[in-house]
XYZ file of C-alpha atoms in Angstrom:
416
model
C 72.253 27.168 55.021
C 74.217 23.936 55.395
C 73.324 20.991 57.580
C 76.234 21.888 59.890
C 74.300 24.929 61.080
C 71.453 22.768 62.370
C 72.516 20.978 65.528
C 69.661 18.849 66.815
C 70.667 16.852 69.878
C 69.312 13.430 70.745
C 68.368 14.675 74.204
C 65.800 17.020 72.605
C 63.956 14.084 71.045
C 63.665 11.501 73.801
C 60.188 10.588 74.933
C 60.498 7.150 76.549
C 63.836 5.678 77.683
C 63.042 2.335 76.049
C 62.916 3.982 72.654
C 66.333 5.640 72.861
C 67.813 3.256 70.273
C 64.983 3.989 67.832
C 65.414 7.714 68.415
C 69.165 7.526 67.849
C 68.837 5.469 64.666
C 66.160 7.768 63.256
C 68.133 10.911 64.108
C 71.207 9.507 62.352
C 69.034 8.854 59.286
C 67.545 12.363 59.251
C 70.979 13.951 59.683
C 72.359 11.831 56.844
C 69.483 12.997 54.647
C 70.113 16.604 55.700
C 73.672 16.400 54.406
C 72.272 16.195 50.846
C 72.968 19.548 49.193
C 69.671 19.652 47.279
C 66.916 22.038 48.392
C 64.618 20.089 50.695
C 60.852 20.267 51.109
C 59.524 18.809 54.354
C 55.786 18.116 54.608
C 54.415 17.443 58.071
C 50.945 16.565 59.332
C 49.108 14.329 61.785
C 46.424 13.665 59.118
C 48.272 10.577 57.912
C 46.843 7.260 59.082
C 46.227 3.812 57.561
C 42.725 4.890 56.487
C 43.454 8.528 55.784
C 41.733 10.204 52.869
C 42.592 13.198 50.744
C 45.519 14.665 52.715
C 47.478 11.420 52.612
C 46.767 10.923 48.897
C 47.851 14.508 48.195
C 51.153 14.050 50.041
C 52.005 10.677 48.488
C 51.077 11.968 45.028
C 53.299 14.996 45.578
C 56.194 12.787 46.678
C 55.883 10.656 43.528
C 55.554 13.733 41.286
C 58.621 15.441 42.774
C 60.693 12.293 42.303
C 59.719 12.163 38.628
C 59.599 15.863 37.736
C 61.808 17.672 40.268
C 64.584 15.202 41.143
C 66.829 18.115 42.161
C 64.486 18.684 45.117
C 64.720 16.375 48.138
C 61.435 15.587 49.904
C 60.476 14.152 53.267
C 57.209 13.553 55.071
C 57.201 13.765 58.874
C 54.124 11.990 60.244
C 52.999 10.153 63.405
C 53.633 6.437 63.842
C 53.800 3.599 66.335
C 57.548 4.157 66.835
C 60.492 6.040 65.409
C 61.943 5.246 62.007
C 62.890 6.760 58.677
C 61.619 4.701 55.776
C 63.544 4.238 52.503
C 61.107 6.511 50.657
C 61.874 9.419 52.978
C 58.825 9.153 55.237
C 59.842 9.847 58.843
C 57.591 8.231 61.462
C 57.577 9.703 64.961
C 55.999 7.998 67.948
C 52.572 9.364 68.910
C 49.677 7.784 70.834
C 46.525 6.752 69.017
C 43.449 8.897 69.398
C 40.559 7.008 71.062
C 37.966 6.189 68.404
C 40.197 8.099 65.962
C 40.225 5.533 63.128
C 43.990 5.063 63.452
C 44.954 8.731 63.759
C 47.688 9.620 66.254
C 48.169 12.850 68.198
C 51.769 13.991 68.858
C 52.200 15.487 72.330
C 55.222 17.796 72.121
C 55.462 20.784 69.773
C 59.109 21.315 70.681
C 60.139 17.731 69.946
C 58.211 17.733 66.675
C 59.877 20.966 65.617
C 63.306 19.576 66.487
C 62.717 16.504 64.314
C 61.658 18.658 61.342
C 64.709 20.884 61.911
C 67.012 17.846 61.849
C 66.227 17.436 58.127
C 67.576 20.941 57.344
C 64.577 21.988 55.224
C 64.605 24.769 52.644
C 60.811 24.926 52.925
C 58.272 23.385 55.290
C 54.610 22.742 54.539
C 52.318 22.074 57.483
C 49.136 20.174 56.715
C 47.245 20.833 59.951
C 46.962 23.430 62.746
C 47.760 20.948 65.513
C 51.090 19.817 67.003
C 52.809 19.295 63.603
C 51.652 22.718 62.398
C 52.979 24.422 65.507
C 56.164 22.371 65.341
C 56.626 23.396 61.696
C 56.575 27.067 62.723
C 59.163 26.433 65.444
C 61.352 24.554 62.958
C 61.058 27.337 60.414
C 62.290 29.871 62.968
C 65.138 27.606 64.034
C 66.310 26.801 60.521
C 65.457 30.159 58.991
C 63.257 28.869 56.166
C 59.745 29.782 55.000
C 56.774 27.776 56.280
C 53.571 27.220 54.300
C 50.320 26.234 55.979
C 48.007 24.123 53.807
C 44.487 24.468 55.198
C 42.845 21.123 54.460
C 39.908 21.581 56.846
C 37.845 23.999 58.926
C 38.432 22.932 62.553
C 35.973 25.514 63.860
C 33.123 24.078 61.798
C 34.066 20.542 62.875
C 34.120 21.618 66.527
C 30.627 23.105 66.177
C 29.365 19.936 64.478
C 30.738 17.568 67.108
C 30.492 19.646 70.309
C 28.002 22.439 69.610
C 28.130 26.068 68.516
C 29.770 27.102 71.795
C 32.988 25.409 70.618
C 33.224 27.283 67.320
C 34.556 30.690 68.385
C 37.458 29.555 70.601
C 38.621 27.053 67.985
C 38.317 29.677 65.235
C 40.451 32.144 67.210
C 43.170 29.560 67.771
C 42.985 28.474 64.129
C 43.337 32.069 62.910
C 46.176 32.841 65.312
C 48.198 29.880 64.065
C 47.542 30.310 60.338
C 48.377 34.009 60.554
C 51.957 33.023 61.416
C 52.643 31.124 58.167
C 54.502 32.817 55.326
C 51.713 31.721 52.978
C 48.446 29.907 53.532
C 47.304 27.543 50.790
C 43.584 26.895 50.478
C 42.209 24.141 48.227
C 38.996 26.082 47.531
C 37.389 29.515 47.568
C 35.099 28.174 50.307
C 37.990 27.585 52.734
C 39.749 30.787 51.619
C 36.639 32.749 52.588
C 36.491 31.049 55.981
C 40.150 31.962 56.564
C 39.530 35.570 55.545
C 36.514 35.769 57.872
C 38.783 34.581 60.689
C 41.280 37.364 59.898
C 43.945 35.319 58.082
C 45.845 36.919 55.179
C 48.463 35.755 52.680
C 46.072 33.186 51.174
C 46.607 31.537 47.804
C 44.110 29.079 46.304
C 45.586 25.883 44.908
C 43.092 23.042 44.308
C 43.989 19.439 44.875
C 44.264 17.049 41.950
C 43.695 13.507 40.812
C 45.735 10.600 39.476
C 44.005 10.352 36.107
C 45.657 7.050 35.154
C 44.597 5.276 38.345
C 41.092 6.742 38.336
C 40.033 5.975 34.789
C 36.791 4.976 32.996
C 38.519 1.835 31.716
C 38.204 0.367 35.215
C 34.433 0.148 34.742
C 33.045 -3.396 35.094
C 29.380 -3.018 35.939
C 28.522 -6.695 35.419
C 31.216 -7.680 37.935
C 29.873 -5.255 40.540
C 26.224 -6.256 40.031
C 27.189 -9.894 40.488
C 29.244 -9.041 43.592
C 26.284 -7.158 45.080
C 23.666 -9.705 44.002
C 21.646 -7.151 42.044
C 19.953 -7.205 38.650
C 20.883 -5.208 35.567
C 18.072 -2.713 36.162
C 19.592 -1.476 39.444
C 20.827 2.125 39.630
C 24.012 2.111 41.668
C 24.925 5.219 43.628
C 28.375 5.196 45.227
C 30.053 7.034 48.080
C 33.557 6.255 49.334
C 35.107 7.764 52.434
C 35.425 7.672 56.208
C 32.318 7.124 58.366
C 32.631 10.672 59.748
C 29.688 12.771 60.924
C 30.480 15.668 58.575
C 30.168 13.387 55.535
C 26.358 13.379 55.970
C 26.092 9.709 55.080
C 22.681 9.683 56.757
C 21.426 12.135 54.123
C 22.481 9.728 51.375
C 20.752 6.817 53.096
C 17.517 8.749 53.674
C 17.493 10.001 50.082
C 17.913 6.508 48.606
C 15.231 5.085 50.872
C 12.857 7.831 49.749
C 13.590 7.079 46.097
C 13.145 3.324 46.431
C 13.571 1.023 43.437
C 15.693 0.828 41.379
C 18.195 2.869 43.440
C 20.838 1.307 45.684
C 23.555 3.058 47.693
C 27.017 1.477 47.752
C 29.137 2.730 50.664
C 32.868 2.002 50.429
C 34.325 2.313 53.931
C 31.717 4.868 54.998
C 29.236 2.269 56.241
C 31.572 0.755 58.829
C 29.788 0.070 62.100
C 26.361 1.098 60.807
C 23.315 -1.141 61.291
C 21.834 -2.703 58.125
C 19.712 -0.296 56.088
C 17.230 -0.946 53.325
C 18.713 -0.387 49.832
C 22.176 0.292 51.327
C 25.151 -1.987 50.708
C 28.274 -1.481 52.832
C 31.624 -2.577 51.420
C 34.821 -2.540 53.493
C 37.483 0.146 53.317
C 39.744 -0.362 50.287
C 43.408 0.545 50.703
C 44.258 0.038 47.023
C 43.147 3.101 45.009
C 42.755 0.913 41.913
C 40.199 -1.192 43.776
C 38.340 1.975 44.796
C 38.455 3.201 41.194
C 37.008 -0.086 39.936
C 34.010 0.166 42.274
C 33.357 3.858 41.570
C 33.678 3.434 37.811
C 31.308 0.445 37.899
C 28.516 2.404 39.595
C 26.118 4.704 37.755
C 26.769 7.939 39.649
C 28.737 9.238 42.619
C 26.965 10.917 45.554
C 28.439 13.321 48.114
C 26.257 15.175 50.641
C 28.798 17.086 52.775
C 27.731 20.728 52.435
C 30.856 22.000 54.237
C 33.436 19.896 52.389
C 36.748 21.829 52.182
C 37.463 20.405 48.724
C 36.361 16.809 48.109
C 39.223 14.905 46.484
C 37.078 11.780 46.163
C 34.694 13.773 43.932
C 37.543 14.463 41.511
C 38.443 10.795 41.564
C 34.868 9.865 40.671
C 34.869 12.415 37.837
C 38.164 10.999 36.542
C 36.447 7.575 36.520
C 33.858 9.038 34.144
C 31.046 9.240 36.697
C 28.556 12.081 37.056
C 28.329 13.497 40.593
C 25.439 14.602 42.800
C 26.664 17.142 45.353
C 25.251 19.981 47.438
C 25.335 23.599 46.318
C 27.619 24.602 49.189
C 31.224 24.087 50.213
C 34.164 23.043 48.079
C 32.290 20.428 46.048
C 30.108 23.169 44.519
C 33.276 24.677 43.017
C 34.089 21.453 41.171
C 30.651 20.103 40.243
C 28.243 22.033 38.013
C 25.480 21.103 35.593
C 28.014 20.143 32.935
C 29.255 17.193 35.035
C 26.436 16.439 37.475
C 23.732 17.885 39.691
C 23.766 20.021 42.827
C 21.062 19.717 45.487
C 19.818 23.019 46.876
C 20.579 21.782 50.406
C 21.710 18.741 52.346
C 18.125 17.949 53.305
C 17.243 14.363 52.229
C 14.194 15.563 50.271
C 16.262 18.062 48.286
C 19.030 15.536 47.799
C 16.636 12.854 46.513
C 15.213 15.400 44.054
C 18.731 16.115 42.780
C 19.367 12.397 42.200
C 16.142 12.104 40.223
C 17.057 15.200 38.218
C 20.438 13.703 37.358
C 18.923 10.488 36.022
C 16.410 12.448 33.967
C 19.411 13.610 31.952
C 22.053 11.726 29.937
C 24.130 10.346 32.808
C 26.758 8.774 30.565
C 27.327 12.020 28.645
C 27.710 13.871 31.942
C 30.211 11.272 33.084
C 32.238 11.686 29.903
C 32.282 15.461 30.461
C 33.361 14.890 34.069
C 36.336 12.854 32.860
C 37.410 15.622 30.464
C 37.152 18.274 33.185
C 39.154 16.182 35.661
C 41.953 15.589 33.139
C 42.133 19.134 31.776
C 41.816 21.044 35.038
C 42.830 18.758 37.891
C 45.505 16.284 36.773
C 48.242 16.228 39.406
C 50.859 17.437 36.938
C 49.044 20.738 36.449
C 48.350 21.113 40.178
C 51.947 20.480 41.238
C 53.418 22.708 38.530
C 51.398 25.574 40.026
C 52.273 24.637 43.601
C 56.018 24.406 42.970
C 55.909 27.887 41.443
C 54.816 29.081 44.888
C 57.621 27.075 46.523
C 60.156 28.663 44.168
C 58.836 32.145 44.916
C 59.142 31.617 48.673
C 62.590 30.012 48.660
C 64.253 31.626 45.647
C 65.335 28.107 44.615
C 65.115 27.468 40.857
C 65.051 23.712 41.461
C 61.434 23.936 42.630
C 60.354 25.572 39.380
C 62.573 24.239 36.619
C 62.863 20.572 35.550
C 66.373 19.145 35.809
C 67.011 19.102 32.068
C 66.424 22.878 31.949
C 68.642 23.826 34.884
C 72.013 25.470 34.039
C 75.027 23.183 34.214
C 77.489 24.286 36.912
């Protein structure tokens, strides 16, 4: 299907009269991009904010990988922003209001407008990264353009609703979640844990594709323990436990704090970003959010172990990043983390109870922590390097679209 078949009008996209010029300029840019004859993948999600975690890293890593390994495939991201613009790297920002207390996340209001913007890029394939306005808009765009739409299930909204609002909220959210994901041509799950939740909700067409890690950025060579001890004002006998992430309720940061306080000396908990807004706690050191992944890698690699207490984690990309840094991990024997961490690379607590979690930390340090960290690095490189992950994912894209460009590197494509 050529770009001429997709006629998105400026009148479909207007939200505020004062932004008409921005809308017009951005629409011209998307239509110019759509004129490119290459097959086009469009990723869209609202889970893309200045302090976003795994979803944003996945999408930016995919964009970089496609540019280097599948240059015959065009790629755009359509995400919320403060205004309308198309950036030189192909990221399309669409105006959406900020969520109150949403840590920079924005919520688009119109499914129809969002779908029209995605359609204006003339996609060959759309991947929706959430079940909210962008996910619904992706389905509308797929129908309009006539291309397959993949839903990547990065979270369990029903479980989050129950956590934040109570069990009464779980069933209605689960029904809506299932109804939406049942409309996608394929549903990608990053873990067996989330795949099972989708199946329980009545969703079919599920394929499991784990996320990956940038093994050159997250590397044991970034370790500088003396630097970190000096920065924290601690002695060489300290045992540094690290967690990096958003200060979200589901992360169970309180479990980590309680466990470290129970353990006492020589343990200290280093929270990167996750301690924002918390009152001071004994044996807990809060560091600010780090935008630069290399800075995050330096801190993680310089600690003695990585800790993660979310027992309903859909996948846990930060756990892979810690493993790639050569750090052993203490997780909980539930959720997506339990599919990545085993006794060969760390320790799993029997539950997210602070007593059980403290026991798991002690059990880890009764073993050879450095040997476990070395094994974690090997596992991350061999099983979860982005190259392997994206090779598998683009096979799915090729199957859905029938486009060889998704599957075959440029040097192997036939010359026309």
